[in-house]
PDB file of C-alpha atoms and ligand atoms in Angstrom:
ATOM      1  CA  ASP A   1       0.000   0.000   0.000  1.00 92.00           C
ATOM      2  CA  LYS A   2       2.809   2.403   0.901  1.00 91.00           C
ATOM      3  CA  ALA A   3       4.666   1.719  -2.334  1.00 95.00           C
ATOM      4  CA  TYR A   4       1.449   2.276  -4.276  1.00 93.00           C
ATOM      5  CA  MET A   5       0.784   5.569  -2.499  1.00 89.00           C
ATOM      6  CA  SER A   6       4.344   6.794  -2.951  1.00 90.00           C
ATOM      7  CA  SER A   7       4.379   5.996  -6.634  1.00 92.00           C
ATOM      8  CA  ASN A   8       1.063   7.809  -7.055  1.00 89.00           C
ATOM      9  CA  GLN A   9       2.506  10.868  -5.337  1.00 88.00           C
ATOM     10  CA  LEU A  10       5.610  10.721  -7.478  1.00 90.00           C
ATOM     11  CA  TYR A  11       3.464  10.423 -10.590  1.00 91.00           C
ATOM     12  CA  ALA A  12       1.415  13.477  -9.549  1.00 89.00           C
ATOM     13  CA  LEU A  13       4.598  15.440  -8.872  1.00 90.00           C
ATOM     14  CA  VAL A  14       6.099  14.616 -12.278  1.00 93.00           C
ATOM     15  CA  GLU A  15       2.811  15.481 -14.029  1.00 92.00           C
ATOM     16  CA  ASN A  16       2.679  18.821 -12.197  1.00 93.00           C
ATOM     17  CA  LEU A  17       6.307  19.663 -12.966  1.00 94.00           C
ATOM     18  CA  LEU A  18       5.736  18.869 -16.637  1.00 93.00           C
ATOM     19  CA  SER A  19       2.656  21.129 -16.677  1.00 92.00           C
ATOM     20  CA  VAL A  20       4.655  23.944 -15.083  1.00 94.00           C
ATOM     21  CA  SER A  21       7.486  23.571 -17.572  1.00 94.00           C
ATOM     22  CA  ARG A  22       5.084  23.559 -20.543  1.00 92.00           C
ATOM     23  CA  ILE A  23       3.311  26.633 -19.191  1.00 92.00           C
ATOM     24  CA  GLU A  24       6.556  28.511 -18.578  1.00 93.00           C
ATOM     25  CA  ARG A  25       7.944  27.784 -22.014  1.00 94.00           C
ATOM     26  CA  GLY A  26       4.697  29.240 -23.369  1.00 91.00           C
ATOM     27  CA  ASN A  27       4.294  25.912 -25.055  1.00 85.00           C
ATOM     28  CA  VAL A  28       0.603  25.373 -24.449  1.00 90.00           C
ATOM     29  CA  LYS A  29      -1.874  25.265 -27.275  1.00 92.00           C
ATOM     30  CA  LEU A  30      -5.523  25.440 -26.336  1.00 94.00           C
ATOM     31  CA  THR A  31      -7.953  23.236 -28.202  1.00 96.00           C
ATOM     32  CA  LEU A  32     -11.149  25.213 -27.745  1.00 95.00           C
ATOM     33  CA  GLU A  33     -14.482  23.409 -27.782  1.00 96.00           C
ATOM     34  CA  ILE A  34     -18.003  24.381 -26.818  1.00 97.00           C
ATOM     35  CA  ILE A  35     -18.767  22.705 -23.498  1.00 98.00           C
ATOM     36  CA  GLU A  36     -22.110  22.285 -21.749  1.00 97.00           C
ATOM     37  CA  TRP A  37     -20.510  23.332 -18.485  1.00 98.00           C
ATOM     38  CA  ALA A  38     -23.097  22.195 -15.913  1.00 98.00           C
ATOM     39  CA  GLY A  39     -23.051  18.648 -17.275  1.00 98.00           C
ATOM     40  CA  PHE A  40     -19.268  18.654 -17.498  1.00 98.00           C
ATOM     41  CA  VAL A  41     -18.744  19.849 -13.916  1.00 98.00           C
ATOM     42  CA  SER A  42     -21.434  17.543 -12.563  1.00 98.00           C
ATOM     43  CA  GLU A  43     -19.543  14.547 -14.003  1.00 98.00           C
ATOM     44  CA  ILE A  44     -16.296  15.604 -12.349  1.00 98.00           C
ATOM     45  CA  VAL A  45     -18.144  15.993  -9.043  1.00 98.00           C
ATOM     46  CA  GLU A  46     -19.540  12.450  -9.474  1.00 98.00           C
ATOM     47  CA  ASN A  47     -16.011  11.140  -9.985  1.00 97.00           C
ATOM     48  CA  PHE A  48     -14.978  12.607  -6.637  1.00 97.00           C
ATOM     49  CA  LYS A  49     -17.820  10.988  -4.651  1.00 96.00           C
ATOM     50  CA  ASP A  50     -15.819   7.884  -3.651  1.00 95.00           C
ATOM     51  CA  PHE A  51     -12.780   9.902  -2.631  1.00 92.00           C
ATOM     52  CA  SER A  52     -14.874  12.279  -0.542  1.00 94.00           C
ATOM     53  CA  LYS A  53     -16.926   9.469   1.007  1.00 94.00           C
ATOM     54  CA  ASN A  54     -13.676   7.805   2.130  1.00 92.00           C
ATOM     55  CA  ASN A  55     -12.881  11.048   3.919  1.00 91.00           C
ATOM     56  CA  ASN A  56     -16.401  11.224   5.346  1.00 96.00           C
ATOM     57  CA  ILE A  57     -17.123  14.399   3.422  1.00 97.00           C
ATOM     58  CA  THR A  58     -20.251  15.005   1.386  1.00 97.00           C
ATOM     59  CA  ILE A  59     -19.996  16.736  -1.954  1.00 98.00           C
ATOM     60  CA  SER A  60     -22.852  18.091  -4.016  1.00 98.00           C
ATOM     61  CA  PHE A  61     -23.381  19.931  -7.261  1.00 98.00           C
ATOM     62  CA  VAL A  62     -26.179  22.474  -7.550  1.00 98.00           C
ATOM     63  CA  ARG A  63     -27.676  22.370 -11.038  1.00 97.00           C
ATOM     64  CA  PRO A  64     -28.063  25.886 -12.432  1.00 97.00           C
ATOM     65  CA  THR A  65     -31.350  27.227 -13.784  1.00 96.00           C
ATOM     66  CA  PHE A  66     -29.558  28.995 -16.658  1.00 95.00           C
ATOM     67  CA  THR A  67     -27.753  27.500 -19.650  1.00 93.00           C
ATOM     68  CA  SER A  68     -24.038  27.375 -19.191  1.00 93.00           C
ATOM     69  CA  LYS A  69     -22.163  26.967 -22.427  1.00 96.00           C
ATOM     70  CA  ILE A  70     -18.516  27.925 -22.380  1.00 97.00           C
ATOM     71  CA  LYS A  71     -15.681  27.748 -24.865  1.00 95.00           C
ATOM     72  CA  ALA A  72     -12.568  26.140 -23.435  1.00 97.00           C
ATOM     73  CA  ASP A  73      -9.971  23.387 -23.630  1.00 97.00           C
ATOM     74  CA  LYS A  74     -11.679  20.374 -22.023  1.00 97.00           C
ATOM     75  CA  VAL A  75      -8.556  18.682 -20.673  1.00 95.00           C
ATOM     76  CA  MET A  76      -7.207  21.873 -19.157  1.00 96.00           C
ATOM     77  CA  VAL A  77     -10.376  23.142 -17.522  1.00 97.00           C
ATOM     78  CA  SER A  78     -11.175  19.726 -16.108  1.00 97.00           C
ATOM     79  CA  GLU A  79      -7.781  19.908 -14.398  1.00 96.00           C
ATOM     80  CA  VAL A  80      -8.778  23.201 -12.773  1.00 98.00           C
ATOM     81  CA  VAL A  81     -12.077  21.821 -11.441  1.00 98.00           C
ATOM     82  CA  SER A  82     -10.345  18.635 -10.233  1.00 97.00           C
ATOM     83  CA  ASN A  83      -7.532  20.553  -8.502  1.00 96.00           C
ATOM     84  CA  LEU A  84     -10.010  22.733  -6.623  1.00 98.00           C
ATOM     85  CA  ILE A  85     -12.240  19.831  -5.560  1.00 98.00           C
ATOM     86  CA  ASP A  86      -9.188  17.767  -4.593  1.00 96.00           C
ATOM     87  CA  ASN A  87      -8.037  20.628  -2.350  1.00 95.00           C
ATOM     88  CA  ALA A  88     -11.495  21.085  -0.849  1.00 97.00           C
ATOM     89  CA  VAL A  89     -11.555  17.387   0.117  1.00 95.00           C
ATOM     90  CA  LYS A  90      -7.932  17.314   1.328  1.00 93.00           C
ATOM     91  CA  TYR A  91      -8.226  20.410   3.503  1.00 94.00           C
ATOM     92  CA  THR A  92     -11.639  19.674   5.027  1.00 95.00           C
ATOM     93  CA  ASN A  93     -12.059  17.626   8.187  1.00 93.00           C
ATOM     94  CA  PRO A  94     -14.270  14.520   8.281  1.00 95.00           C
ATOM     95  CA  GLY A  95     -17.932  15.418   8.623  1.00 96.00           C
ATOM     96  CA  GLY A  96     -17.569  18.484   6.436  1.00 97.00           C
ATOM     97  CA  ASN A  97     -19.235  19.259   3.164  1.00 97.00           C
ATOM     98  CA  ILE A  98     -18.403  20.687  -0.201  1.00 98.00           C
ATOM     99  CA  MET A  99     -20.767  22.463  -2.542  1.00 98.00           C
ATOM    100  CA  VAL A 100     -20.085  23.192  -6.192  1.00 98.00           C
ATOM    101  CA  PHE A 101     -22.302  25.758  -7.916  1.00 98.00           C
ATOM    102  CA  LEU A 102     -22.321  28.058 -10.919  1.00 98.00           C
ATOM    103  CA  GLU A 103     -23.086  31.737 -11.358  1.00 98.00           C
ATOM    104  CA  ASP A 104     -24.090  33.561 -14.518  1.00 97.00           C
ATOM    105  CA  SER A 105     -22.005  36.729 -14.658  1.00 95.00           C
ATOM    106  CA  ASP A 106     -22.353  38.799 -17.815  1.00 91.00           C
ATOM    107  CA  LYS A 107     -19.748  37.446 -20.260  1.00 94.00           C
ATOM    108  CA  PHE A 108     -18.564  34.738 -17.882  1.00 97.00           C
ATOM    109  CA  ILE A 109     -19.720  31.629 -16.097  1.00 98.00           C
ATOM    110  CA  VAL A 110     -18.276  31.586 -12.592  1.00 98.00           C
ATOM    111  CA  THR A 111     -17.713  28.239 -10.879  1.00 98.00           C
ATOM    112  CA  HIS A 112     -17.624  28.199  -7.077  1.00 98.00           C
ATOM    113  CA  ILE A 113     -16.223  25.406  -4.893  1.00 98.00           C
ATOM    114  CA  LYS A 114     -17.239  25.993  -1.300  1.00 98.00           C
ATOM    115  CA  ASP A 115     -15.930  23.934   1.617  1.00 98.00           C
ATOM    116  CA  THR A 116     -16.351  23.818   5.368  1.00 97.00           C
ATOM    117  CA  GLY A 117     -12.633  23.168   5.806  1.00 95.00           C
ATOM    118  CA  ALA A 118      -9.627  24.563   7.615  1.00 91.00           C
ATOM    119  CA  GLY A 119      -9.872  27.971   6.002  1.00 95.00           C
ATOM    120  CA  ILE A 120      -6.871  30.094   5.036  1.00 95.00           C
ATOM    121  CA  SER A 121      -5.412  33.031   6.941  1.00 94.00           C
ATOM    122  CA  ARG A 122      -5.443  36.512   5.463  1.00 94.00           C
ATOM    123  CA  GLU A 123      -1.613  36.528   5.350  1.00 94.00           C
ATOM    124  CA  SER A 124      -1.452  33.316   3.308  1.00 94.00           C
ATOM    125  CA  ILE A 125      -3.977  34.278   0.646  1.00 95.00           C
ATOM    126  CA  PRO A 126      -1.593  36.433  -1.490  1.00 94.00           C
ATOM    127  CA  HIS A 127       0.815  33.460  -1.771  1.00 95.00           C
ATOM    128  CA  LEU A 128      -1.702  30.733  -2.575  1.00 96.00           C
ATOM    129  CA  PHE A 129      -1.460  30.883  -6.348  1.00 97.00           C
ATOM    130  CA  THR A 130       2.342  30.965  -6.452  1.00 95.00           C
ATOM    131  CA  LYS A 131       4.576  27.971  -7.166  1.00 94.00           C
ATOM    132  CA  PHE A 132       5.307  25.454  -4.393  1.00 91.00           C
ATOM    133  CA  TYR A 133       3.431  27.420  -1.731  1.00 92.00           C
ATOM    134  CA  ARG A 134       1.723  25.358   0.962  1.00 91.00           C
ATOM    135  CA  VAL A 135       0.184  26.718   4.149  1.00 90.00           C
ATOM    136  CA  GLY A 136       2.017  25.305   7.160  1.00 77.00           C
ATOM    137  CA  GLY A 137       0.487  23.821  10.256  1.00 49.00           C
ATOM    138  CA  VAL A 138      -3.053  22.904   9.351  1.00 46.00           C
ATOM    139  CA  GLN A 139      -2.247  19.986   7.112  1.00 54.00           C
ATOM    140  CA  GLU A 140      -0.315  17.268   8.892  1.00 58.00           C
ATOM    141  CA  GLY A 141      -0.635  14.053   6.984  1.00 62.00           C
ATOM    142  CA  SER A 142      -1.697  15.687   3.735  1.00 69.00           C
ATOM    143  CA  HIS A 143       0.521  15.437   0.705  1.00 75.00           C
ATOM    144  CA  GLY A 144       0.960  17.839  -2.140  1.00 82.00           C
ATOM    145  CA  THR A 145       3.458  19.708  -4.223  1.00 86.00           C
ATOM    146  CA  GLY A 146       2.012  23.187  -3.869  1.00 92.00           C
ATOM    147  CA  LEU A 147       1.583  23.431  -7.631  1.00 94.00           C
ATOM    148  CA  GLY A 148      -2.133  22.766  -8.080  1.00 95.00           C
ATOM    149  CA  LEU A 149      -3.311  26.339  -7.598  1.00 97.00           C
ATOM    150  CA  TYR A 150      -0.432  27.836  -9.595  1.00 97.00           C
ATOM    151  CA  ILE A 151      -1.261  25.582 -12.554  1.00 97.00           C
ATOM    152  CA  SER A 152      -4.980  26.288 -12.172  1.00 98.00           C
ATOM    153  CA  LYS A 153      -4.402  30.035 -12.236  1.00 98.00           C
ATOM    154  CA  GLU A 154      -2.252  29.808 -15.372  1.00 97.00           C
ATOM    155  CA  ILE A 155      -4.904  27.703 -17.138  1.00 97.00           C
ATOM    156  CA  VAL A 156      -7.765  30.036 -16.181  1.00 98.00           C
ATOM    157  CA  ASN A 157      -5.740  33.109 -17.255  1.00 97.00           C
ATOM    158  CA  MET A 158      -4.925  31.480 -20.617  1.00 96.00           C
ATOM    159  CA  HIS A 159      -8.699  31.266 -21.172  1.00 97.00           C
ATOM    160  CA  GLY A 160      -9.169  34.938 -20.321  1.00 97.00           C
ATOM    161  CA  GLY A 161     -10.702  34.195 -16.937  1.00 98.00           C
ATOM    162  CA  GLU A 162      -9.765  34.887 -13.331  1.00 98.00           C
ATOM    163  CA  ILE A 163      -9.436  32.791 -10.190  1.00 98.00           C
ATOM    164  CA  TRP A 164      -9.799  33.972  -6.587  1.00 98.00           C
ATOM    165  CA  VAL A 165     -10.629  32.823  -3.075  1.00 98.00           C
ATOM    166  CA  GLU A 166     -12.625  34.020  -0.106  1.00 98.00           C
ATOM    167  CA  SER A 167     -11.800  32.283   3.114  1.00 97.00           C
ATOM    168  CA  GLU A 168     -12.130  32.432   6.863  1.00 95.00           C
ATOM    169  CA  LEU A 169      -9.913  30.456   9.235  1.00 93.00           C
ATOM    170  CA  GLY A 170     -11.825  27.670  10.929  1.00 91.00           C
ATOM    171  CA  VAL A 171     -14.940  28.303   8.837  1.00 95.00           C
ATOM    172  CA  GLY A 172     -14.033  27.364   5.285  1.00 97.00           C
ATOM    173  CA  SER A 173     -13.161  28.617   1.844  1.00 98.00           C
ATOM    174  CA  VAL A 174     -14.819  29.430  -1.454  1.00 98.00           C
ATOM    175  CA  PHE A 175     -12.569  29.114  -4.485  1.00 98.00           C
ATOM    176  CA  SER A 176     -14.028  30.688  -7.641  1.00 98.00           C
ATOM    177  CA  PHE A 177     -12.994  31.035 -11.257  1.00 98.00           C
ATOM    178  CA  SER A 178     -14.536  32.534 -14.357  1.00 98.00           C
ATOM    179  CA  LEU A 179     -14.506  31.207 -17.913  1.00 98.00           C
ATOM    180  CA  PRO A 180     -15.844  33.030 -20.976  1.00 96.00           C
ATOM    181  CA  LYS A 181     -19.360  32.109 -22.047  1.00 95.00           C
ATOM    182  CA  HIS A 182     -20.148  30.835 -25.471  1.00 94.00           C
ATOM    183  CA  ASN A 183     -23.164  32.668 -26.838  1.00 82.00           C
ATOM    184  CA  GLY A 184     -25.291  31.093 -29.490  1.00 71.00           C
TER     185      GLY A 184
HETATM  186  P1  ATP B 201      -0.866  19.814  -5.126  1.00 92.45           P
HETATM  187  O1  ATP B 201      -2.176  20.429  -5.486  1.00 92.45           O
HETATM  188  O2  ATP B 201       0.242  20.289  -6.014  1.00 92.45           O
HETATM  189  O3  ATP B 201      -0.906  18.368  -4.943  1.00 92.45           O
HETATM  190  P2  ATP B 201      -1.232  21.346  -2.747  1.00 92.45           P
HETATM  191  O4  ATP B 201      -2.657  20.930  -2.645  1.00 92.45           O
HETATM  192  O5  ATP B 201      -0.460  21.512  -1.467  1.00 92.45           O
HETATM  193  O6  ATP B 201      -0.437  20.360  -3.680  1.00 92.45           O
HETATM  194  P3  ATP B 201      -2.175  23.751  -4.026  1.00 92.45           P
HETATM  195  O7  ATP B 201      -3.343  23.037  -4.575  1.00 92.45           O
HETATM  196  O8  ATP B 201      -1.462  24.724  -4.900  1.00 92.45           O
HETATM  197  O9  ATP B 201      -1.068  22.738  -3.523  1.00 92.45           O
HETATM  198  O10 ATP B 201      -2.627  24.510  -2.706  1.00 92.45           O
HETATM  199  C1  ATP B 201      -1.656  25.309  -2.015  1.00 92.45           C
HETATM  200  C2  ATP B 201      -1.967  25.350  -0.537  1.00 92.45           C
HETATM  201  O11 ATP B 201      -3.145  26.129  -0.321  1.00 92.45           O
HETATM  202  C3  ATP B 201      -2.274  24.001   0.085  1.00 92.45           C
HETATM  203  O12 ATP B 201      -1.090  23.345   0.474  1.00 92.45           O
HETATM  204  C4  ATP B 201      -3.116  24.402   1.278  1.00 92.45           C
HETATM  205  O13 ATP B 201      -2.274  24.808   2.328  1.00 92.45           O
HETATM  206  C5  ATP B 201      -3.863  25.624   0.785  1.00 92.45           C
HETATM  207  N1  ATP B 201      -5.237  25.289   0.331  1.00 92.45           N
HETATM  208  C6  ATP B 201      -5.627  25.047  -0.929  1.00 92.45           C
HETATM  209  N2  ATP B 201      -6.942  24.799  -1.022  1.00 92.45           N
HETATM  210  C7  ATP B 201      -7.427  24.893   0.253  1.00 92.45           C
HETATM  211  C8  ATP B 201      -8.735  24.756   0.832  1.00 92.45           C
HETATM  212  N3  ATP B 201      -9.814  24.465   0.091  1.00 92.45           N
HETATM  213  N4  ATP B 201      -8.835  24.931   2.184  1.00 92.45           N
HETATM  214  C9  ATP B 201      -7.750  25.236   2.932  1.00 92.45           C
HETATM  215  N5  ATP B 201      -6.491  25.382   2.435  1.00 92.45           N
HETATM  216  C10 ATP B 201      -6.326  25.218   1.118  1.00 92.45           C
HETATM  217 MG1   MG B 202      -3.814  20.918  -4.481  1.00 92.45          MG
END
């Protein structure tokens, strides 16, 4: 089991380092497609149900009442959603819950991932989206490279969107990002 876990972590690290190097060489080509975003996100949430159940955390997706078509690179944006949900599960104590919901905002669809987790201090927030940054203290036993949010930010920016967080220590966090709508 330990060997399996370590090799998984090593694999994730190598994948992340490769993503960073591609991004920094400016060597990323987006393959834009029209995506029915609610359905797309809902599937990713489904895929996380086992992982979150193992951590005794409930995760739910709120279906929007509006249509949510965006234009984006499927592989890349699914990495953003997965990174944010993975964090929400990793940094939330057992018994907590995670809610994923969408907001219609003019030219953008905003995706929110809200958790009842550890929260992040005001001082740490400016560093969150930088390379290799991990908040100390609150995460004994959790593993990570500190690259997930950096990569997510780069991907969202490449699409012309933004990513941000609102958080309160001990209460939880809401990570949000916007992606341009496809009209028509
Ligand atoms: P990786 O994603 O590369 O495996 P990681 O999860 O440590 O590693 P990031 O996803 O970039 O790296 O997150 C950076 C740090 O921000 C985390 O180490 C954690 O301290 C903090 N963090 C991220 N998401 C949350 C969250 N939902 N609640 C509390 N802290 C968070
Ligand atoms: Mg992460």
